[in-house]
CSV table of C-alpha atoms in Angstrom, one decimal:
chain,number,residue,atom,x,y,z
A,24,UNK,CA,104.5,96.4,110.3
A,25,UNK,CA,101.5,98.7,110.4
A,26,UNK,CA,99.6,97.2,113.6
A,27,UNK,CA,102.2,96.6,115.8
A,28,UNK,CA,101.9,100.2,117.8
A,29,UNK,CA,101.4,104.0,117.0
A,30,UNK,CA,105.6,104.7,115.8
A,31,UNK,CA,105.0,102.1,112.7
A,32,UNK,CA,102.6,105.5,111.8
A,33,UNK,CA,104.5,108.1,113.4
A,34,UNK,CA,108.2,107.3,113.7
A,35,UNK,CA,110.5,108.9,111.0
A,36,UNK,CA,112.4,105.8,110.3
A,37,UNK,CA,113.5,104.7,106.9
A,38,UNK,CA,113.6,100.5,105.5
A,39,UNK,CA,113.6,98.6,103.2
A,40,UNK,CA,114.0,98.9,99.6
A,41,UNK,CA,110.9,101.7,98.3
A,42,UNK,CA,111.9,101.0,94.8
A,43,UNK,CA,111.2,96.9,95.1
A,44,UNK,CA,108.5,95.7,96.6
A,45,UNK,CA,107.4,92.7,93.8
A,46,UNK,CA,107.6,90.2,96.7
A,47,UNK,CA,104.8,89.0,98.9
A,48,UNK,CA,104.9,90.8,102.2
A,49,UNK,CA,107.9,92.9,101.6
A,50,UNK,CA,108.0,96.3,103.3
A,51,UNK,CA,109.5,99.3,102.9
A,52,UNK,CA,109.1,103.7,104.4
A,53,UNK,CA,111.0,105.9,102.0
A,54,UNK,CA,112.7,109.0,102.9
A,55,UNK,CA,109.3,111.0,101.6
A,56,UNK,CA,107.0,110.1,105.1
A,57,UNK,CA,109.4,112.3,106.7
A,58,UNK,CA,109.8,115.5,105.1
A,59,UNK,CA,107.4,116.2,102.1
A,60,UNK,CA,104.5,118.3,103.2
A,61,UNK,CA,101.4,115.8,102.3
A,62,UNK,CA,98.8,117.7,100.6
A,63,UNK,CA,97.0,114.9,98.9
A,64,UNK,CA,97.5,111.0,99.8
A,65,UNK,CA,97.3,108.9,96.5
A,66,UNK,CA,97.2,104.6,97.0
A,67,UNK,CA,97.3,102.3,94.7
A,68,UNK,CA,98.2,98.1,95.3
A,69,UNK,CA,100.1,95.5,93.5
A,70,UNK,CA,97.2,94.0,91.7
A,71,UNK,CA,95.1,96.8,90.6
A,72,UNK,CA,98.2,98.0,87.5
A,73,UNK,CA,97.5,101.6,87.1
A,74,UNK,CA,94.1,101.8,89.0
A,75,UNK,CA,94.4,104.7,92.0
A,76,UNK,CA,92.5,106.3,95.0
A,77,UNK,CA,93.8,109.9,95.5
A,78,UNK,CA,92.4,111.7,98.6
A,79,UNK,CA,91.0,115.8,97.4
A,80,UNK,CA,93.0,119.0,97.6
A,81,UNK,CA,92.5,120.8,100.2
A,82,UNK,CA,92.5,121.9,104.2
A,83,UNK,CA,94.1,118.4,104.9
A,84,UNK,CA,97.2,117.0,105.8
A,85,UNK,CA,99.2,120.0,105.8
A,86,UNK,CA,102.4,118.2,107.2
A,87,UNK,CA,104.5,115.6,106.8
A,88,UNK,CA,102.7,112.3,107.0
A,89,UNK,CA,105.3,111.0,110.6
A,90,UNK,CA,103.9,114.3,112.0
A,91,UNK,CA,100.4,113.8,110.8
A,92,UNK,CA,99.9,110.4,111.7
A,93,UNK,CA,101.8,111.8,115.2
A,94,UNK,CA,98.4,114.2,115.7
A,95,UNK,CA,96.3,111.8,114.5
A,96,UNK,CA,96.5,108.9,116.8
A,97,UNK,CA,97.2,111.0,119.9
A,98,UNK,CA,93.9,111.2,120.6
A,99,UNK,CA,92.7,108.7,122.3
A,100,UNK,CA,93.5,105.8,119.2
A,101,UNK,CA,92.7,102.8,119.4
A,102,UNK,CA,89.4,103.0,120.6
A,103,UNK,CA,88.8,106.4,121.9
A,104,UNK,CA,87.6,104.7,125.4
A,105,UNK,CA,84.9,102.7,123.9
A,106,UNK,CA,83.1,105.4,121.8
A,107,UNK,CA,82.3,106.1,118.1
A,108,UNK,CA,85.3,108.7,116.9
A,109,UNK,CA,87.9,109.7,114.2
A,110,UNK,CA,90.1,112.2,113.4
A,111,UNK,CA,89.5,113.3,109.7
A,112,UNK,CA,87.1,112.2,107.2
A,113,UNK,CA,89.0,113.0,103.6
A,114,UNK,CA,86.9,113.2,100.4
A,115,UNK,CA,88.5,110.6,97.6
A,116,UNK,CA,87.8,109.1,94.3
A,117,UNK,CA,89.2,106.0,93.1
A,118,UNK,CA,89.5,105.5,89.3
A,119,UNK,CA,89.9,103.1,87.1
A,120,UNK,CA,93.0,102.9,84.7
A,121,UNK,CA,92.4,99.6,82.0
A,122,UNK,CA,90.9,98.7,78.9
A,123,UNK,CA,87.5,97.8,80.6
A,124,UNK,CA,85.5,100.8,79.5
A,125,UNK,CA,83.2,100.3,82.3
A,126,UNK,CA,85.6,99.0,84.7
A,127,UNK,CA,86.0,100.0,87.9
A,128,UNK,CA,88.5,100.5,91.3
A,129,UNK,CA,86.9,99.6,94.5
A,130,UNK,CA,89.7,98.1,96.3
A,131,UNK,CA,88.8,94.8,98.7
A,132,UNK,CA,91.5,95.7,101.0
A,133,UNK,CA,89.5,99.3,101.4
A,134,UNK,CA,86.0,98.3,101.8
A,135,UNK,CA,83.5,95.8,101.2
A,136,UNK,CA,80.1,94.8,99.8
A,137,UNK,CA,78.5,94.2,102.6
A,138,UNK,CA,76.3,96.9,104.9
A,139,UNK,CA,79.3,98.3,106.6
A,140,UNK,CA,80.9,99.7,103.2
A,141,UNK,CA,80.3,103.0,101.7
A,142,UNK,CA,77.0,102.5,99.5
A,143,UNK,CA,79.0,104.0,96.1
A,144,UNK,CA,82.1,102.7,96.5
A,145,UNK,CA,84.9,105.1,98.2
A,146,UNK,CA,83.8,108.9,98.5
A,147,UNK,CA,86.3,108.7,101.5
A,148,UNK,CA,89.0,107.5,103.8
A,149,UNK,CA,88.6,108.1,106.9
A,150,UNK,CA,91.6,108.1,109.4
A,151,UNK,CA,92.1,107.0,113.1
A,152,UNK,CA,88.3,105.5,112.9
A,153,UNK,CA,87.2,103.7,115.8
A,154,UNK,CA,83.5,102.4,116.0
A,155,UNK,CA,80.5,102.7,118.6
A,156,UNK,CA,81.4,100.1,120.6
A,157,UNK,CA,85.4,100.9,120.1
A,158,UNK,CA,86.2,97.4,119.6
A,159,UNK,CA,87.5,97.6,115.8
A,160,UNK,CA,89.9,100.6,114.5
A,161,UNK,CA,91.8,101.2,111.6
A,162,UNK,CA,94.5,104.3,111.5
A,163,UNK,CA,92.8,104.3,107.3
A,164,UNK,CA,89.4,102.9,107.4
A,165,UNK,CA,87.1,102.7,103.7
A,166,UNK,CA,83.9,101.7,105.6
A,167,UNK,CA,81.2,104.2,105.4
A,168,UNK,CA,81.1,106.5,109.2
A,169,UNK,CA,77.9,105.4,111.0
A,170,UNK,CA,80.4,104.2,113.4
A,171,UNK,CA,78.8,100.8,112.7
A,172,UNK,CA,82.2,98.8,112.1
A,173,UNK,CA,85.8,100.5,111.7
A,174,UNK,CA,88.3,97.5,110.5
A,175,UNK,CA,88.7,97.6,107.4
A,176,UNK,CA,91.5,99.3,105.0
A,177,UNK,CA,95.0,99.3,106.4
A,178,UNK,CA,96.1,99.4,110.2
A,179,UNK,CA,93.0,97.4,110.9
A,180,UNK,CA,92.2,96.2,114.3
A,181,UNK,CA,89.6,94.0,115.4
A,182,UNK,CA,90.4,94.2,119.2
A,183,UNK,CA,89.9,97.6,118.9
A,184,UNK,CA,91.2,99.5,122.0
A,185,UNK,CA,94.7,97.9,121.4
A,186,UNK,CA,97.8,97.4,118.8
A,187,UNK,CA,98.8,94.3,118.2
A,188,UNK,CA,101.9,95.3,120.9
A,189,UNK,CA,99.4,95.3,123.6
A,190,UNK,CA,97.3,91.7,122.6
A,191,UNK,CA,97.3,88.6,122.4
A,192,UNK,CA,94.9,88.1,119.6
A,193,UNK,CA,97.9,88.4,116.7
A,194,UNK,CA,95.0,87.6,113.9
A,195,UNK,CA,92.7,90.7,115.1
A,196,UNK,CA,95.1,92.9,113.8
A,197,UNK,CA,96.2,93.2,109.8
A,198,UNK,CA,98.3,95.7,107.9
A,199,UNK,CA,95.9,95.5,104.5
A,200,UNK,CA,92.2,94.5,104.3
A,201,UNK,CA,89.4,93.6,107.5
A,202,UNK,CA,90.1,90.6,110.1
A,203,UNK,CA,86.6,90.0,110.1
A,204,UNK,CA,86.1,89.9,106.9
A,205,UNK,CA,88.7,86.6,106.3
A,206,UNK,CA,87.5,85.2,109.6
A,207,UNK,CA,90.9,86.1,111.7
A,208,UNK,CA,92.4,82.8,110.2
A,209,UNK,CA,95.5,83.9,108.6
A,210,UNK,CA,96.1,81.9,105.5
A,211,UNK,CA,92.5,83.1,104.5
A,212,UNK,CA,93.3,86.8,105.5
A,213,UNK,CA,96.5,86.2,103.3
A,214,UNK,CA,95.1,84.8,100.5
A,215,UNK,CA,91.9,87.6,100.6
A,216,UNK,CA,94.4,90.4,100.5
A,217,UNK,CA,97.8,89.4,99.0
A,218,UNK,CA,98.2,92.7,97.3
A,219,UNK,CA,100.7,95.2,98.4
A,220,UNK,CA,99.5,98.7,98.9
A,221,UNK,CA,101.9,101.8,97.7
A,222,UNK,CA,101.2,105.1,99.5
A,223,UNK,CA,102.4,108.5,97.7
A,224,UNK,CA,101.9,111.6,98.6
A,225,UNK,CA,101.9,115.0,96.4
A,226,UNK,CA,103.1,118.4,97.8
């Protein structure tokens, strides 16, 4: 539901069932996305128990997230004409919540490993990301911002200049994880990132 077109981001309506969401590829928008004023975004998935990412107080957001996401992808997203862009960078730590001392949250739906992820993990989201080339966006991207690759984390779209609405390439475009990271085959992308991903946000 999140790659289909801009009003899955921006659009102030309310499904599903917020306070059940134990099976696999159920979705729901509370009553919250619409009127509480976001000061901080905190996510957290199915898989990872108590284990968070919480973006840092401060001069962002400022609005409801429907009107936020409504500024943020106004501009020119997906694929801001074929050029390297985003709309906010948001400082954010993850932390890890278990009985692994030395454990840690770095969530595989967020980022990855590999050359395009940040190189300690998450220090930020960044939204409405598009890279150099604009052909891979995400509306909330956790690869690093040399504008080198931008699919990755949820919203995620490999043909970058268009929602899923406006292609034909359905496995280019995933609500969690990176399409090129599972190889656009969609039992692999499913396997890869089964987890369902809880967004709340703090006033």
């Amino acid at each position: 539901h999140w790659v289909n077109n801009a009003q899955d981001w921006t659009s102030d309506e309310v499904y599903g069932d917020t306070t059940n969401l134990i099976r696999v590829g159920s979705d729901a928008k509370g009553t919250a996305y619409n009127w509480i004023t976001a000061n901080q975004i905190m996510i957290r998935d199915s898989m990872s128990h108590n284990s968070y990412c919480v973006t840092s107080t401060g001069s962002y957001l400022g609005s409801p997230l429907s009107d936020y996401f409504k500024d943020a992808l106004s501009g020119g997203f997906p694929g801001y004409g074929g050029s390297c862009d985003y709309y906010e960078r948001i400082p954010t730590t993850c932390t890890y919540v278990g009985v692994d001392s030395s454990g840690t949250y770095i969530p595989n739906w967020l980022t990855s490993s590999d050359t395009y992820g940040q190189s300690d993990g998450i220090e930020y989201i960044t939204i409405a990301y598009t890279d150099t080339s604009g052909d891979t966006s995400a509306v909330i991207s956790g690869f690093d911002d040399t504008c080198a690759e931008a699919d990755m984390g949820l919203g995620a779209l490999e043909d970058g200049k268009l929602w899923d609405d406006d292609t034909s390439n359905d496995d280019y475009q995933i609500d969690i994880g990176g399409p090129s990271q599972c190889g656009y085959d969609a039992d692999d992308c499913f396997t890869q990132y089964m987890e369902t991903v809880y967004m709340f946000v703090r006033e």
